[in-house]
Amino acid sequence: MPRNAKEWAGVPDLPADHFISSEVYRDEGIFRDEQRLLLEKTWKFACHESEVEQVGDYRTLSFCGLPLVVIRGEDNRIRTFVNVCSHRSAELVRAPRGNARRMVCFFHLWAYDTYGNCVNQTRDIGYEEAGPKKEACGLRSIRTEVNCGLVFITLDDDAETLESFLADSLDTLREALTAEPLELFHYHSFKVRANWKQWHETNMELYHEWGHVVNRQQGLNSPGYHDRRISIGKNGHLSLPPYRVSYSNIPGWEDRDSNNFPGLAPGEIRAVDLFPNTSIIIRGTAMRIDTSTPISPSLTLMEFRGLGLKSDTPEVRAERIRNHNQYWGPFGRTQPEDGFFIESVEQGNRHAAQYSIISRRENLGAHDDAALRGYYAEWSRHMGRPAGDPKGNVSAEGPGK
Ligand code: FES
Ligand SMILES: [Fe+2]
């Protein structure tokens, strides 16, 4: 039955953690609080270690408004610094990636080594009277740790260790990530006109596979699809149990019988969604890592990586790239559709919707919304407010149950 305006805006007659207020996606104040209370406090995936393989290799990124540079030091350790010169705040490293034993600022040519020390103040005689000495002009260091080849950063100097934050979340991927050196073979990014949480939600929420034409033909029909049980771990991380998929029922596609990642059966899918915004998915022969950078409540930079084994022959690598791109390239069968889904949801949340329903229960099967409820339990823990009522607007009568 259609609902009138009052009914449409009414609080869903559901348990309090079974719906999300649209304010969570559109409110500027909540977005600012997310940066301060959540994103700056947790660990953020920055890159794979193979992207900074050699001493001096660097890549830049931006997070929570901070320009950052990740660089492998002379001691082989990967570090991250705020990418701003200590002198008069010019951007220090100006290329997206490269190699530098010294990072030289293009403005007045101050220079920094790979440890973040200031090693040159041009015509330093000028600082002899008043200072500062170059020893006091190091770059701002950002905590950086590597786990299973994945480089993470946190803006919180007092955050728990990365190992504690990840807990056992990578267990199902550990062999695939570590048995052999991996290598990045694919990177693309785009800005999506949607809230930053939406992409991650879509990765966690397998019910949306009904929206993907190729998944209706393939994954949803695979034996055991609904027999899997999702597991929600510490700190809001989610692990999806492995299952095997046949690809050969798609015209022109082959089954992924060989060259699967270490530890995976042929054609097996494994996936982990790390709170708050990184997903690692393996479809037999190809690995994908998604991560996002929130820009505004309704604009998000998405980054996508594809990885293979460093030992790949050219033929095997070509197969991995082909398999990766079938689903996940910019013209793959599912990734563009995910962008359309969440941009559509953004419009609804911004202009019309009051609540999003996450009430599915299927005994923790693939289409159980427990994944989203677990995510928002963690979100609420950081934010100090429930996702169903983030502004305390719900009347005393509140939700029905
Ligand atoms: S701002 Fe970098 S050297 Fe002056
Ligand atoms: Fe999808």
Coordinates of C-alpha atoms in Angstrom, one line a residue, residues 4-348:
N4 CA 1.5 9.2 2.7
A5 CA 4.1 11.8 3.7
K6 CA 3.9 11.1 7.4
E7 CA 4.0 7.4 7.0
W8 CA 6.9 7.7 4.6
A9 CA 8.9 9.7 7.1
G10 CA 8.0 7.5 10.0
V11 CA 10.5 5.4 11.9
P12 CA 10.5 1.9 10.6
D13 CA 8.7 -0.6 12.8
L14 CA 11.8 -2.7 13.2
P15 CA 14.5 -3.3 15.8
A16 CA 16.6 -0.2 16.3
D17 CA 19.7 -1.6 14.5
H18 CA 17.7 -2.9 11.5
F19 CA 17.6 0.5 9.6
I20 CA 19.9 3.4 8.8
S21 CA 18.9 7.0 8.8
S22 CA 19.6 8.8 5.5
E23 CA 21.3 11.5 7.6
V24 CA 24.2 9.1 8.0
Y25 CA 24.9 9.6 4.3
R26 CA 24.0 13.3 3.7
D27 CA 24.6 15.3 6.9
E28 CA 27.6 17.6 6.8
G29 CA 28.1 17.5 10.6
I30 CA 28.0 13.7 10.6
F31 CA 30.6 13.7 7.8
R32 CA 32.9 15.9 9.8
D33 CA 32.4 13.8 12.9
E34 CA 33.2 10.7 10.9
Q35 CA 36.6 12.2 9.9
R36 CA 37.4 13.1 13.5
L37 CA 36.0 10.2 15.4
L38 CA 36.3 7.3 13.0
L39 CA 38.5 7.8 9.9
E40 CA 41.3 9.6 11.8
K41 CA 41.2 6.9 14.5
T42 CA 41.3 3.7 12.5
W43 CA 43.8 2.2 10.1
K44 CA 43.5 3.1 6.4
F45 CA 44.8 0.9 3.6
A46 CA 47.3 3.0 1.7
C47 CA 48.9 0.7 -1.0
H48 CA 50.4 -2.7 -1.6
E49 CA 54.1 -3.0 -0.7
S50 CA 54.9 -3.9 -4.3
E51 CA 54.0 -0.3 -5.2
V52 CA 57.0 0.9 -3.3
E53 CA 59.3 -2.0 -4.0
Q54 CA 62.7 -0.3 -4.3
V55 CA 64.4 2.0 -1.8
G56 CA 63.2 5.5 -2.6
D57 CA 60.0 4.4 -4.3
Y58 CA 57.1 6.6 -3.3
R59 CA 53.5 7.2 -4.0
T60 CA 51.3 10.0 -2.9
L61 CA 47.7 10.0 -1.6
S62 CA 45.4 12.2 0.3
F63 CA 43.4 11.2 3.4
C64 CA 41.1 13.2 5.7
G65 CA 42.3 16.3 3.8
L66 CA 46.0 15.6 4.4
P67 CA 48.4 15.2 1.5
L68 CA 50.6 12.2 2.2
V69 CA 53.6 10.5 0.7
V70 CA 54.4 6.8 1.3
I71 CA 58.1 6.0 0.7
R72 CA 60.5 3.1 1.2
G73 CA 63.4 4.2 3.2
E74 CA 67.1 3.5 2.9
D75 CA 66.7 0.9 5.6
N76 CA 63.9 -0.8 3.5
R77 CA 61.2 0.2 5.9
I78 CA 58.1 1.9 4.5
R79 CA 57.2 5.2 6.1
T80 CA 54.5 7.9 5.5
F81 CA 54.9 11.6 5.9
V82 CA 52.6 14.6 5.4
N83 CA 53.6 15.7 2.0
V84 CA 54.1 19.4 3.0
C85 CA 57.4 21.2 3.2
S86 CA 58.4 22.3 6.7
H87 CA 59.6 25.7 5.3
R88 CA 56.6 27.5 3.9
S89 CA 54.2 24.6 3.3
A90 CA 54.6 23.9 -0.4
E91 CA 53.6 20.5 -1.6
L92 CA 56.8 18.4 -1.4
V93 CA 56.5 15.5 -3.7
R94 CA 54.4 16.5 -6.7
A95 CA 54.2 13.3 -8.8
P96 CA 51.7 10.5 -8.0
R97 CA 54.6 8.0 -7.9
G98 CA 58.3 7.9 -8.5
N99 CA 61.6 7.3 -6.9
A100 CA 63.7 9.7 -4.8
R101 CA 66.5 9.3 -2.3
R102 CA 66.0 12.9 -1.5
M103 CA 62.6 14.7 -1.7
V104 CA 63.5 18.2 -2.8
C105 CA 60.9 21.0 -2.4
F106 CA 60.5 22.9 -5.7
F107 CA 59.9 26.3 -4.0
H108 CA 63.2 27.1 -2.1
L109 CA 64.9 23.6 -2.6
W110 CA 64.8 22.4 1.0
A111 CA 65.4 18.7 0.9
Y112 CA 64.4 15.7 3.0
D113 CA 65.8 12.1 3.2
T114 CA 63.7 8.9 3.1
Y115 CA 63.5 9.0 6.9
G116 CA 61.8 12.4 6.9
N117 CA 64.9 14.3 8.1
C118 CA 65.4 17.8 6.7
V119 CA 68.9 17.5 5.1
N120 CA 69.1 20.8 3.3
Q121 CA 68.1 24.3 4.0
T122 CA 69.2 26.3 1.0
R123 CA 71.7 29.0 2.0
D124 CA 71.5 27.9 5.6
I125 CA 73.6 30.8 6.8
G126 CA 70.3 32.7 6.9
Y127 CA 69.1 30.6 9.8
E128 CA 72.2 30.8 12.0
E129 CA 71.0 33.8 14.0
A130 CA 67.3 33.0 14.6
G131 CA 67.0 29.4 13.6
P132 CA 65.5 27.0 13.1
K133 CA 68.1 24.3 12.7
K134 CA 67.4 21.7 10.1
E135 CA 67.2 19.1 12.9
A136 CA 64.0 20.8 14.0
C137 CA 62.5 20.8 10.5
G138 CA 61.7 17.1 9.8
L139 CA 58.6 16.1 8.1
R140 CA 55.5 15.1 10.0
S141 CA 55.6 11.4 10.3
I142 CA 52.4 9.3 10.0
R143 CA 52.2 5.9 11.7
T144 CA 52.7 3.2 9.0
E145 CA 52.6 -0.6 9.4
V146 CA 52.6 -3.5 7.0
N147 CA 50.6 -6.7 7.4
C148 CA 50.6 -9.4 4.7
G149 CA 52.1 -7.0 2.3
L150 CA 49.3 -4.4 2.8
V151 CA 50.5 -1.0 3.8
F152 CA 48.3 0.8 6.3
I153 CA 48.4 4.2 7.9
T154 CA 46.7 5.8 10.8
L155 CA 46.5 9.5 11.7
D156 CA 46.2 8.7 15.3
D157 CA 49.6 8.3 17.0
D158 CA 47.8 6.6 19.9
A159 CA 45.8 4.1 17.9
E160 CA 46.1 0.4 18.7
T161 CA 48.6 -1.6 16.6
L162 CA 47.6 -2.6 13.1
E163 CA 47.8 -6.3 14.2
S164 CA 45.4 -5.6 17.0
F165 CA 43.1 -3.6 14.7
L166 CA 43.0 -6.4 12.0
A167 CA 42.8 -9.2 14.6
D168 CA 42.1 -12.4 12.6
S169 CA 40.3 -10.7 9.7
L170 CA 42.9 -11.7 7.1
D171 CA 43.1 -15.3 8.1
T172 CA 41.2 -16.6 5.1
L173 CA 43.5 -14.6 2.8
R174 CA 46.8 -15.0 4.6
E175 CA 48.2 -17.7 2.4
A176 CA 47.1 -16.0 -0.8
L177 CA 48.7 -12.7 0.3
T178 CA 51.9 -14.1 1.7
A179 CA 52.9 -17.5 0.1
E180 CA 54.5 -15.8 -2.8
P181 CA 55.4 -12.1 -3.5
L182 CA 52.5 -10.3 -5.2
E183 CA 52.7 -7.6 -7.8
L184 CA 50.3 -4.9 -8.7
F185 CA 49.2 -5.1 -12.4
H186 CA 46.2 -2.8 -12.4
Y187 CA 45.2 0.5 -10.9
H188 CA 42.3 2.8 -11.7
S189 CA 40.4 5.3 -9.7
F190 CA 37.3 7.5 -10.2
K191 CA 35.2 9.9 -8.2
V192 CA 31.8 8.5 -7.5
R193 CA 28.9 10.9 -6.6
A194 CA 28.0 8.9 -3.4
N195 CA 28.7 8.8 0.2
W196 CA 32.0 6.9 1.0
K197 CA 30.2 4.2 3.0
Q198 CA 28.0 3.1 0.1
W199 CA 30.7 1.3 -1.9
H200 CA 31.8 -0.6 1.1
E201 CA 28.3 -1.5 2.0
T202 CA 27.7 -2.8 -1.5
N203 CA 30.8 -5.0 -1.2
M204 CA 29.4 -6.4 2.1
E205 CA 25.8 -6.7 1.0
L206 CA 25.7 -9.7 -1.3
Y207 CA 21.9 -9.4 -1.7
H208 CA 22.7 -6.8 -4.3
E209 CA 24.1 -9.5 -6.6
W210 CA 20.6 -9.8 -7.9
G211 CA 21.3 -6.4 -9.5
H212 CA 24.3 -7.7 -11.5
V213 CA 23.2 -9.4 -14.7
V214 CA 26.3 -11.6 -14.8
N215 CA 25.8 -12.7 -11.2
R216 CA 22.2 -13.7 -11.9
Q217 CA 23.6 -15.9 -14.6
Q218 CA 26.5 -17.3 -12.6
G219 CA 27.3 -16.8 -8.9
L220 CA 23.7 -16.9 -7.6
N221 CA 23.3 -20.3 -9.3
S222 CA 26.4 -21.8 -7.9
P223 CA 25.9 -24.8 -5.5
G224 CA 26.4 -23.8 -1.9
Y225 CA 25.9 -20.0 -2.5
H226 CA 23.3 -19.8 0.3
D227 CA 25.0 -22.3 2.5
R228 CA 27.9 -20.1 3.4
R229 CA 27.9 -18.3 6.7
I230 CA 29.3 -14.8 6.9
S231 CA 31.5 -14.1 9.9
I232 CA 31.6 -10.7 11.6
G233 CA 34.9 -10.2 13.4
K234 CA 36.5 -7.8 15.8
N235 CA 36.4 -4.1 14.9
G236 CA 33.7 -4.4 12.3
H237 CA 35.7 -6.5 9.8
L238 CA 33.7 -9.0 7.7
S239 CA 34.8 -12.3 6.2
L240 CA 32.9 -14.2 3.6
P241 CA 33.5 -17.9 3.5
P242 CA 35.0 -19.4 0.4
Y243 CA 32.8 -20.9 -2.3
R244 CA 33.4 -22.1 -5.9
V245 CA 32.0 -20.6 -9.0
S246 CA 31.8 -21.9 -12.5
Y247 CA 32.5 -19.2 -15.1
S248 CA 32.1 -21.2 -18.3
N249 CA 28.3 -20.7 -18.5
I250 CA 29.1 -17.1 -19.6
P251 CA 29.6 -17.1 -23.4
G252 CA 33.3 -16.6 -24.2
W253 CA 34.5 -17.1 -20.6
E254 CA 36.5 -20.1 -19.3
D255 CA 36.5 -21.7 -15.9
R256 CA 39.4 -20.7 -13.6
D257 CA 40.9 -24.1 -13.2
S258 CA 44.5 -23.2 -13.1
N259 CA 46.8 -20.4 -11.8
N260 CA 44.5 -19.8 -8.8
F261 CA 46.0 -17.9 -5.9
P262 CA 47.9 -20.0 -3.3
G263 CA 45.5 -21.8 -1.0
L264 CA 42.5 -21.4 -3.2
A265 CA 40.6 -24.2 -4.9
P266 CA 39.9 -23.7 -8.6
G267 CA 37.4 -20.9 -9.2
E268 CA 37.1 -20.2 -5.5
I269 CA 36.0 -16.8 -4.2
R270 CA 37.3 -15.4 -1.0
A271 CA 36.6 -11.9 0.3
V272 CA 37.3 -9.8 3.4
D273 CA 35.8 -6.4 4.1
L274 CA 38.0 -4.4 6.4
F275 CA 36.3 -1.7 8.5
P276 CA 35.8 1.1 7.5
N277 CA 36.4 1.1 3.8
T278 CA 38.7 -1.5 2.2
S279 CA 37.8 -4.8 0.6
I280 CA 40.0 -7.6 -0.7
I281 CA 38.4 -10.0 -3.1
I282 CA 39.9 -13.0 -4.9
R283 CA 38.1 -14.7 -7.7
G284 CA 40.4 -17.7 -8.2
T285 CA 43.0 -16.2 -10.5
A286 CA 42.7 -12.5 -9.8
M287 CA 42.8 -10.3 -6.7
R288 CA 41.2 -6.9 -6.3
I289 CA 41.6 -4.4 -3.5
D290 CA 39.1 -1.5 -3.2
T291 CA 39.6 1.5 -0.9
S292 CA 38.0 4.9 -0.7
T293 CA 38.8 8.5 0.2
P294 CA 35.8 10.5 1.4
I295 CA 35.8 14.0 -0.1
S296 CA 32.4 15.3 0.9
P297 CA 29.2 13.6 2.1
S298 CA 28.3 13.0 -1.5
L299 CA 31.6 12.6 -3.3
T300 CA 34.2 9.8 -2.8
L301 CA 37.4 8.9 -4.5
M302 CA 37.5 5.2 -5.2
E303 CA 40.7 3.4 -5.9
F304 CA 40.9 -0.1 -7.4
R305 CA 43.9 -2.4 -7.6
G306 CA 44.5 -5.7 -9.3
L307 CA 47.2 -8.0 -8.2
G308 CA 48.9 -11.2 -9.4
L309 CA 51.9 -13.2 -8.5
K310 CA 55.3 -11.7 -9.1
S311 CA 56.4 -15.0 -10.6
D312 CA 53.7 -15.0 -13.3
T313 CA 54.8 -15.8 -16.8
P314 CA 53.6 -13.3 -19.5
E315 CA 50.9 -15.8 -20.5
V316 CA 49.7 -16.3 -16.9
R317 CA 49.7 -12.6 -16.3
A318 CA 47.7 -12.0 -19.4
E319 CA 45.1 -14.6 -18.2
R320 CA 44.9 -12.9 -14.8
I321 CA 44.4 -9.5 -16.4
R322 CA 41.7 -10.9 -18.6
N323 CA 40.0 -12.6 -15.6
H324 CA 40.3 -9.4 -13.6
N325 CA 38.9 -7.2 -16.2
Q326 CA 35.9 -9.5 -17.0
Y327 CA 34.4 -8.4 -13.7
W328 CA 36.4 -5.6 -12.3
G329 CA 38.0 -3.5 -15.0
P330 CA 36.5 -0.1 -15.8
F331 CA 34.5 -1.9 -18.4
G332 CA 33.9 -5.1 -16.4
R333 CA 30.6 -6.7 -15.9
T334 CA 30.1 -5.7 -12.3
Q335 CA 32.2 -2.7 -11.3
P336 CA 30.4 0.0 -13.4
E337 CA 27.1 -1.4 -12.2
D338 CA 28.1 -0.9 -8.6
G339 CA 28.9 2.7 -9.4
F340 CA 25.4 3.1 -10.9
F341 CA 23.8 1.5 -7.9
I342 CA 25.4 3.7 -5.3
E343 CA 25.0 7.0 -7.3
S344 CA 21.3 6.1 -7.5
V345 CA 21.1 5.4 -3.8
E346 CA 22.9 8.7 -3.1
Q347 CA 20.2 10.6 -5.0
G348 CA 17.5 8.9 -3.0

